[in-house]
Coordinates of C-alpha atoms (C1' of nucleotides) in Angstrom, one line a residue:
Chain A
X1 CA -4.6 2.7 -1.0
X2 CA -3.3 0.9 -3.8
X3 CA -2.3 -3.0 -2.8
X4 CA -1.9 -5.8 -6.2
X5 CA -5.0 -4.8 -8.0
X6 CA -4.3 -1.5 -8.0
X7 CA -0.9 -1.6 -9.2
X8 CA -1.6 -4.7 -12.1
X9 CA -4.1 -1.9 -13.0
X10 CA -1.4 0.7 -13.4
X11 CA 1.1 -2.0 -15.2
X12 CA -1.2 -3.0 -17.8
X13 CA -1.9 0.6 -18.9
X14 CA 2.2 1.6 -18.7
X15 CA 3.6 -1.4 -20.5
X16 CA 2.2 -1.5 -24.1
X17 CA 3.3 2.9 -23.7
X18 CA 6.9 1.8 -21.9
X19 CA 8.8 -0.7 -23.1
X20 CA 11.1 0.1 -26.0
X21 CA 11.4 3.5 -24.5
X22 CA 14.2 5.2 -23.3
X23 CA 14.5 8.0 -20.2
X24 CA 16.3 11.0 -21.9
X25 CA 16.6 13.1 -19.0
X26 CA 14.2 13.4 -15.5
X27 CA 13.7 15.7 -12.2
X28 CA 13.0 14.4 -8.9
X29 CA 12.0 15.8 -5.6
X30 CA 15.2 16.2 -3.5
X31 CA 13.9 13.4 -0.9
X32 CA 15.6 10.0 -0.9
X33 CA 12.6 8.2 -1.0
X34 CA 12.7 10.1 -5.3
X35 CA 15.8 11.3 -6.1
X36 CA 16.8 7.8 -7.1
X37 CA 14.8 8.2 -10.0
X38 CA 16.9 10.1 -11.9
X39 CA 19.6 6.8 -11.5
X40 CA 17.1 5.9 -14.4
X41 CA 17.9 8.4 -16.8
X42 CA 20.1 7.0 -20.2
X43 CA 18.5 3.8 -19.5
X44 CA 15.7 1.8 -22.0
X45 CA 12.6 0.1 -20.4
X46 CA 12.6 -3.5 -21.7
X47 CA 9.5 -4.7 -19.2
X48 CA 6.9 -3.5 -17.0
X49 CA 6.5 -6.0 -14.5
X50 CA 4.9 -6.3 -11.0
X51 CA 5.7 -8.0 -7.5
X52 CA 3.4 -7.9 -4.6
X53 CA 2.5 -3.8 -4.5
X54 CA 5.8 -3.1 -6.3
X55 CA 6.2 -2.1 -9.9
X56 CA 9.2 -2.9 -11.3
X57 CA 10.9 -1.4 -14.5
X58 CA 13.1 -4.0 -16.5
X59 CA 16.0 -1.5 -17.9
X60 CA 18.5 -2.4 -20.4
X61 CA 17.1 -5.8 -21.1
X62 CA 17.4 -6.7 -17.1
X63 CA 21.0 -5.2 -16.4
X64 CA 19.0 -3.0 -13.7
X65 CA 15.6 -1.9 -12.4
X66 CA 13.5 0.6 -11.6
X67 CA 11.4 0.0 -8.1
X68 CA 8.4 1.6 -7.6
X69 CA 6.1 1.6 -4.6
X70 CA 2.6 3.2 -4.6
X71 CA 2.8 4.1 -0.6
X72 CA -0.5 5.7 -0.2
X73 CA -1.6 8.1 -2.1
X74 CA 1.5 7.5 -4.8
X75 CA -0.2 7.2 -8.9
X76 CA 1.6 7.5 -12.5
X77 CA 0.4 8.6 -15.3
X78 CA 2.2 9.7 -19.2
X79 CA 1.7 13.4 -20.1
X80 CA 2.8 14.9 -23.3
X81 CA 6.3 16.7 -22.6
X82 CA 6.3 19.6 -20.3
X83 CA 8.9 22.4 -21.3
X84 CA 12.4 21.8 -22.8
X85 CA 13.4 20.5 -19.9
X86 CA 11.3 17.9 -17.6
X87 CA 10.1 19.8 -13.9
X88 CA 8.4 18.5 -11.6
X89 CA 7.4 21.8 -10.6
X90 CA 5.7 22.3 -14.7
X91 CA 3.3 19.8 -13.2
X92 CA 1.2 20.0 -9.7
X93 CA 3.1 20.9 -6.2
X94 CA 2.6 16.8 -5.2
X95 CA 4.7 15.6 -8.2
X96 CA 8.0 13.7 -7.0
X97 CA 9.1 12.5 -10.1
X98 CA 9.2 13.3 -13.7
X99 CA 10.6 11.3 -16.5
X100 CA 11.0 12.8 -20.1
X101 CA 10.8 9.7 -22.5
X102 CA 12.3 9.0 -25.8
X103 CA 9.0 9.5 -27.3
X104 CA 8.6 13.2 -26.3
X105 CA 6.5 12.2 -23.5
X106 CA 6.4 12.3 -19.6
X107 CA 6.2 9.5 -17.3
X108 CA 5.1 11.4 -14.1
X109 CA 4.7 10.3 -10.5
X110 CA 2.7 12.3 -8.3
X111 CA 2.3 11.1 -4.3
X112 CA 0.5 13.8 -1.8
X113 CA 1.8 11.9 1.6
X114 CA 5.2 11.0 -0.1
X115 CA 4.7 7.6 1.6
X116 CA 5.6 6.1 -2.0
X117 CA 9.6 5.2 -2.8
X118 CA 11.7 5.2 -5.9
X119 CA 15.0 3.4 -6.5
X120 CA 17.1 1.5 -9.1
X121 CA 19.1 -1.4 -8.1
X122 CA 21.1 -4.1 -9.9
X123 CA 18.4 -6.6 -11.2
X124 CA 17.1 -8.6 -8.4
X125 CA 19.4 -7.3 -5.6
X126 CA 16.3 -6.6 -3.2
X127 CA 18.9 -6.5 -0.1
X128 CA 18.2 -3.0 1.0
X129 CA 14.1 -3.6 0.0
X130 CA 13.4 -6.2 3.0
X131 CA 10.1 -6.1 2.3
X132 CA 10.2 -7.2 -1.4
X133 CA 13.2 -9.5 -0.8
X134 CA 11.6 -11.7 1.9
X135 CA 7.9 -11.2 -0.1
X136 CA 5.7 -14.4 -0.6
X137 CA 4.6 -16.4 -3.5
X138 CA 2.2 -14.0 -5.9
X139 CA -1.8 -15.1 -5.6
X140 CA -2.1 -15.9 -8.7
X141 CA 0.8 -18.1 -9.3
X142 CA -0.7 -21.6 -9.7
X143 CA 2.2 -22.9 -7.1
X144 CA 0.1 -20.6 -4.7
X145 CA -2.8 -22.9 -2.6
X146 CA -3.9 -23.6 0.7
X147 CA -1.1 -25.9 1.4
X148 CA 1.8 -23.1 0.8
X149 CA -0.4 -20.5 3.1
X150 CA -0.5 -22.8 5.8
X151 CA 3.0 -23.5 5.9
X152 CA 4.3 -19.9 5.5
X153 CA 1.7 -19.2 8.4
X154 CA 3.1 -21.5 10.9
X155 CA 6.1 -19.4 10.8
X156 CA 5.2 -16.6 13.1
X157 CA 2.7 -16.8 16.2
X158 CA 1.6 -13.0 15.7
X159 CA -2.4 -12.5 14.4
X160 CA -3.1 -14.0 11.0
X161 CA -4.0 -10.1 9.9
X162 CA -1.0 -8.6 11.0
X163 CA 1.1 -11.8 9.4
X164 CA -0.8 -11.3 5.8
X165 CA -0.4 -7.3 6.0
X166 CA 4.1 -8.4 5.9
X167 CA 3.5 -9.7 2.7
X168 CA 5.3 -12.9 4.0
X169 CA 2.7 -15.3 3.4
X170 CA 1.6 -14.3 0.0
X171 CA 2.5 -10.8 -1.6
X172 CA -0.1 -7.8 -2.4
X173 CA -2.2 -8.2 0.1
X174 CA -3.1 -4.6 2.1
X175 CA -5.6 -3.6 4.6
X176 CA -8.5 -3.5 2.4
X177 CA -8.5 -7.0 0.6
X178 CA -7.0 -8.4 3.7
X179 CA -10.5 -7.3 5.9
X180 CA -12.5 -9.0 2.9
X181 CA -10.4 -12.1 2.2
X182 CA -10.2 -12.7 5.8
X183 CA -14.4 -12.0 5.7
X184 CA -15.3 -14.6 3.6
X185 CA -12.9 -17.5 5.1
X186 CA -14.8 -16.8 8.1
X187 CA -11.4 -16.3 10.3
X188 CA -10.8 -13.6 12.8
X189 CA -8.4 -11.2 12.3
X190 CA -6.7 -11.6 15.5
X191 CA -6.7 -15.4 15.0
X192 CA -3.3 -16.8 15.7
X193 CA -4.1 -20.7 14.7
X194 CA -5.2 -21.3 11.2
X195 CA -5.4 -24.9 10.6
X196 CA -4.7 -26.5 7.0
X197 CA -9.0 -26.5 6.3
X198 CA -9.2 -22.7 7.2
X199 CA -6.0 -22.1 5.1
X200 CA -7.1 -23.8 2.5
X201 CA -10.4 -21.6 2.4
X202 CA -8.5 -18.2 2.9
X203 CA -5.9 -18.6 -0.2
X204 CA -8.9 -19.5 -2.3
X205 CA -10.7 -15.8 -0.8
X206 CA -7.3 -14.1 -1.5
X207 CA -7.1 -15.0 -4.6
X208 CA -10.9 -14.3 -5.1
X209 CA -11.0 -10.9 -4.0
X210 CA -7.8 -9.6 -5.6
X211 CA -8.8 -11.2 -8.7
X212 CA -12.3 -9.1 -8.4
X213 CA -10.5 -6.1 -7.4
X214 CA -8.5 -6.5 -10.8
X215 CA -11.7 -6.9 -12.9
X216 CA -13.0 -3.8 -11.3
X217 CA -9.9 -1.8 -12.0
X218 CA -9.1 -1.5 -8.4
X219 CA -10.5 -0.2 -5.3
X220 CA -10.9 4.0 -5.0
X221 CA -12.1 4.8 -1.7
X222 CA -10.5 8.5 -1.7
X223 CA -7.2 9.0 -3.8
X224 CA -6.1 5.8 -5.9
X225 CA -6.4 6.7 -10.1
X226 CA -5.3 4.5 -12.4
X227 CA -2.8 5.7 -15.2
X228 CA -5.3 7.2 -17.2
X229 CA -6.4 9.3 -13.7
X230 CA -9.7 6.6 -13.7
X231 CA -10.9 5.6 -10.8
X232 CA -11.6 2.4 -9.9
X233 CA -15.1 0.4 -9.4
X234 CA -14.1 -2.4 -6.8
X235 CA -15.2 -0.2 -3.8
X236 CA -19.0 -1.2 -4.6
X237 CA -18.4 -4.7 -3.7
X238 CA -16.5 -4.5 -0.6
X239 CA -18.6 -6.2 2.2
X240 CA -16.3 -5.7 5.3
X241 CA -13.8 -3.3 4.9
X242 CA -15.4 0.1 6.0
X243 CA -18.5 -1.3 7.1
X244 CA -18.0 -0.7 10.8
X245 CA -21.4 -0.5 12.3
X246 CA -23.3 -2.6 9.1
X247 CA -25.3 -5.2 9.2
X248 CA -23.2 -8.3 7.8
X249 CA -24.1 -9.5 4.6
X250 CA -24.4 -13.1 6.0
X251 CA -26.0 -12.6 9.6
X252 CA -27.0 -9.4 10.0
X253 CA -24.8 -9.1 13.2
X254 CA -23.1 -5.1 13.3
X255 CA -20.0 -5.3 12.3
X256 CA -17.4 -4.5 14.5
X257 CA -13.8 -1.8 13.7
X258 CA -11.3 -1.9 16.1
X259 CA -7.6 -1.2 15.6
X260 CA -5.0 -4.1 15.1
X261 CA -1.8 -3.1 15.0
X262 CA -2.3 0.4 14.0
X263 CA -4.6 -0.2 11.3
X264 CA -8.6 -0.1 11.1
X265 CA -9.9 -3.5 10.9
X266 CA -13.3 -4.3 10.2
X267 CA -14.9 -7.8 10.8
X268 CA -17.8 -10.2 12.0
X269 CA -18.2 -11.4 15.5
X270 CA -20.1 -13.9 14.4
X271 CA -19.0 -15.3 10.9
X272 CA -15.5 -14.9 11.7
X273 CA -14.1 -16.9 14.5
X274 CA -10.6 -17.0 16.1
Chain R
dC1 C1' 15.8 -13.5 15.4
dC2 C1' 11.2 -11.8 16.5
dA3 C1' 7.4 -8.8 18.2
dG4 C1' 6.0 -4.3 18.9
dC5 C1' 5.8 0.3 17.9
dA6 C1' 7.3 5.2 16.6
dG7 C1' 7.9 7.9 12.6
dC8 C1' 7.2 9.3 8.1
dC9 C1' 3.4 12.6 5.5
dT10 C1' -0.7 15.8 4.3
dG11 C1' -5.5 16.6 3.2
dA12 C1' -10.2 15.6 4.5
dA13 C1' -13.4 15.3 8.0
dA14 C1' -14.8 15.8 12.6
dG15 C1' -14.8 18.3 16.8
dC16 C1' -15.1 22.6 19.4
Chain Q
dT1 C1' -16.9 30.7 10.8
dG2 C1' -12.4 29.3 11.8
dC3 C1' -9.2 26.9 14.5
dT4 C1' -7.7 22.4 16.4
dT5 C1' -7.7 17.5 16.5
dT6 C1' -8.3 13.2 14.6
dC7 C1' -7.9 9.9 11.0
dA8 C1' -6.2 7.3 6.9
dG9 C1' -2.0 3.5 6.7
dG10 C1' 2.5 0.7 3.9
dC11 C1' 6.8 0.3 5.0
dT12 C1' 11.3 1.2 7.5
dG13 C1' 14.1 1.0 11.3
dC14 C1' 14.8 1.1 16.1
dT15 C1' 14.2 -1.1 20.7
dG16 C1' 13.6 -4.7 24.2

DNA sequence: CCAGCAGCCTGAAAGC
DNA sequence: TGCTTTCAGGCTGCTG
């Protein structure tokens, strides 16, 4: 499922082929989580930038943007042009989106569980986007650190898990770096009291694991491709996440799945306390 | 305002 | 073999 790695992956591959170009005309499956694509259409991509999971198109040097969100299963990629004029249907039967481009390309987004969203809003009006509008700092910000994570934590009493899966606390995080970051600090993912010392230690594995994550070109477990349709390496070095049953790496302890709040969560009885 | 949870989706894998 | 059930889960929006 593609959380920040994933989609910095899929930015850095779009933006040196987007920006400068223009959307001459597009298609869009009749659902509101795609039509909004074709809002798009007429306008010129001035930056390819990324919040959290979201991408986000610059258009018309920053008058608008195009949002993009991954969902599950959600992936772009640029195809030379398909027909006169752009189908999704002269594609695969699990592409939402087609954009033809100035430069007699296709910007294509295909999504299997339509879990993923399209829209264009005036620049930086995230009201109807809750999710991106109340989002935390980015991880790799340098005003990110312990001290910010602690603070944004003490907000909300519910499990430290369920808080960093909101995207409140810091943005980007999803189930799969969350289970790993939340490994290495050693905390429980139902903890509901992480002091400054254990915050501390959990921005620096946040920021450690996504930052690996992006070095590997992301994590594929079943569907995530990058632009290019690549998958990605990062699944090779996960030590908790789908371990369920495992020795730990550190004790040797199985590990233990159960479901927290409607999600898989893998973690150490031992290493990880509450 | 917050916590909790149903619903959205479909293919793969497991179960019978 | 083939049908049925379970599972994966980010985000939205409803309810108490």
């Amino acid at each position: 499922m593609p959380e920040l790695p994933e989609v910095e992956t899929i930015r850095r591959q779009l933006a040196p082929q987007l920006i400068g170009r223009t959307f001459v005309a597009g298609d869009a499956h009749e659902s509101v989580k795609f039509a909004p694509a074709l809002d798009a259409v007429g306008a010129t991509v001035t930056d390819v930038r990324r919040r959290g999971k979201y991408l986000i198109f610059d258009l018309d040097d920053g008058a608008e943007e195009l949002i993009g969100h991954l969902g599950m299963t959600g992936s772009f990629s640029r195809t030379a042009a398909e027909g006169e004029h752009p189908a999704c249907t002269a594609h695969d039967a699990w592409v939402r989106a087609v954009w033809r481009m100035d430069d007699g390309n296709d910007l294509v987004f295909r999504d299997v569980r339509r879990f993923g969203r399209l829209r264009v809003v005036t620049a930086g009006d995230y009201a109807d986007i809750p999710t991106l509008r109340d989002m935390g700092p980015e991880p790799f910000d340098p005003a990110f650190n312990g001290k910010v994570l602690h603070e944004r934590l003490q907000g909300s009493r519910r499990a430290v898990k369920t808080q960093l899966l909101s995207q409140r606390p810091v943005a980007g995080v999803g189930n799969i770096y969350a289970d790993e970051a939340l490994f290495l600090a050693g905390i429980h993912p139902l903890s509901r009291r992480v002091g400054r010392a254990r915050a501390d230690r959990l921005a620096e594995t946040i920021v450690a694991v996504l930052r690996a994550g992006v070095d590997n070109g992301g994590t594929t477990l079943r569907d995530y491709v990058d632009a290019e349709g690549d998958a990605g390496r990062n699944q090779h070095d996960l030590v908790a996440y789908g371990r369920g049953g495992e020795p730990c790496v550190e004790c040797g302890t199985a590990l233990q799945t159960r479901t927290i709040d409607a999600r898989t969560s893998t973690f150490c009885t031992r290493c990880q306390r509450v």
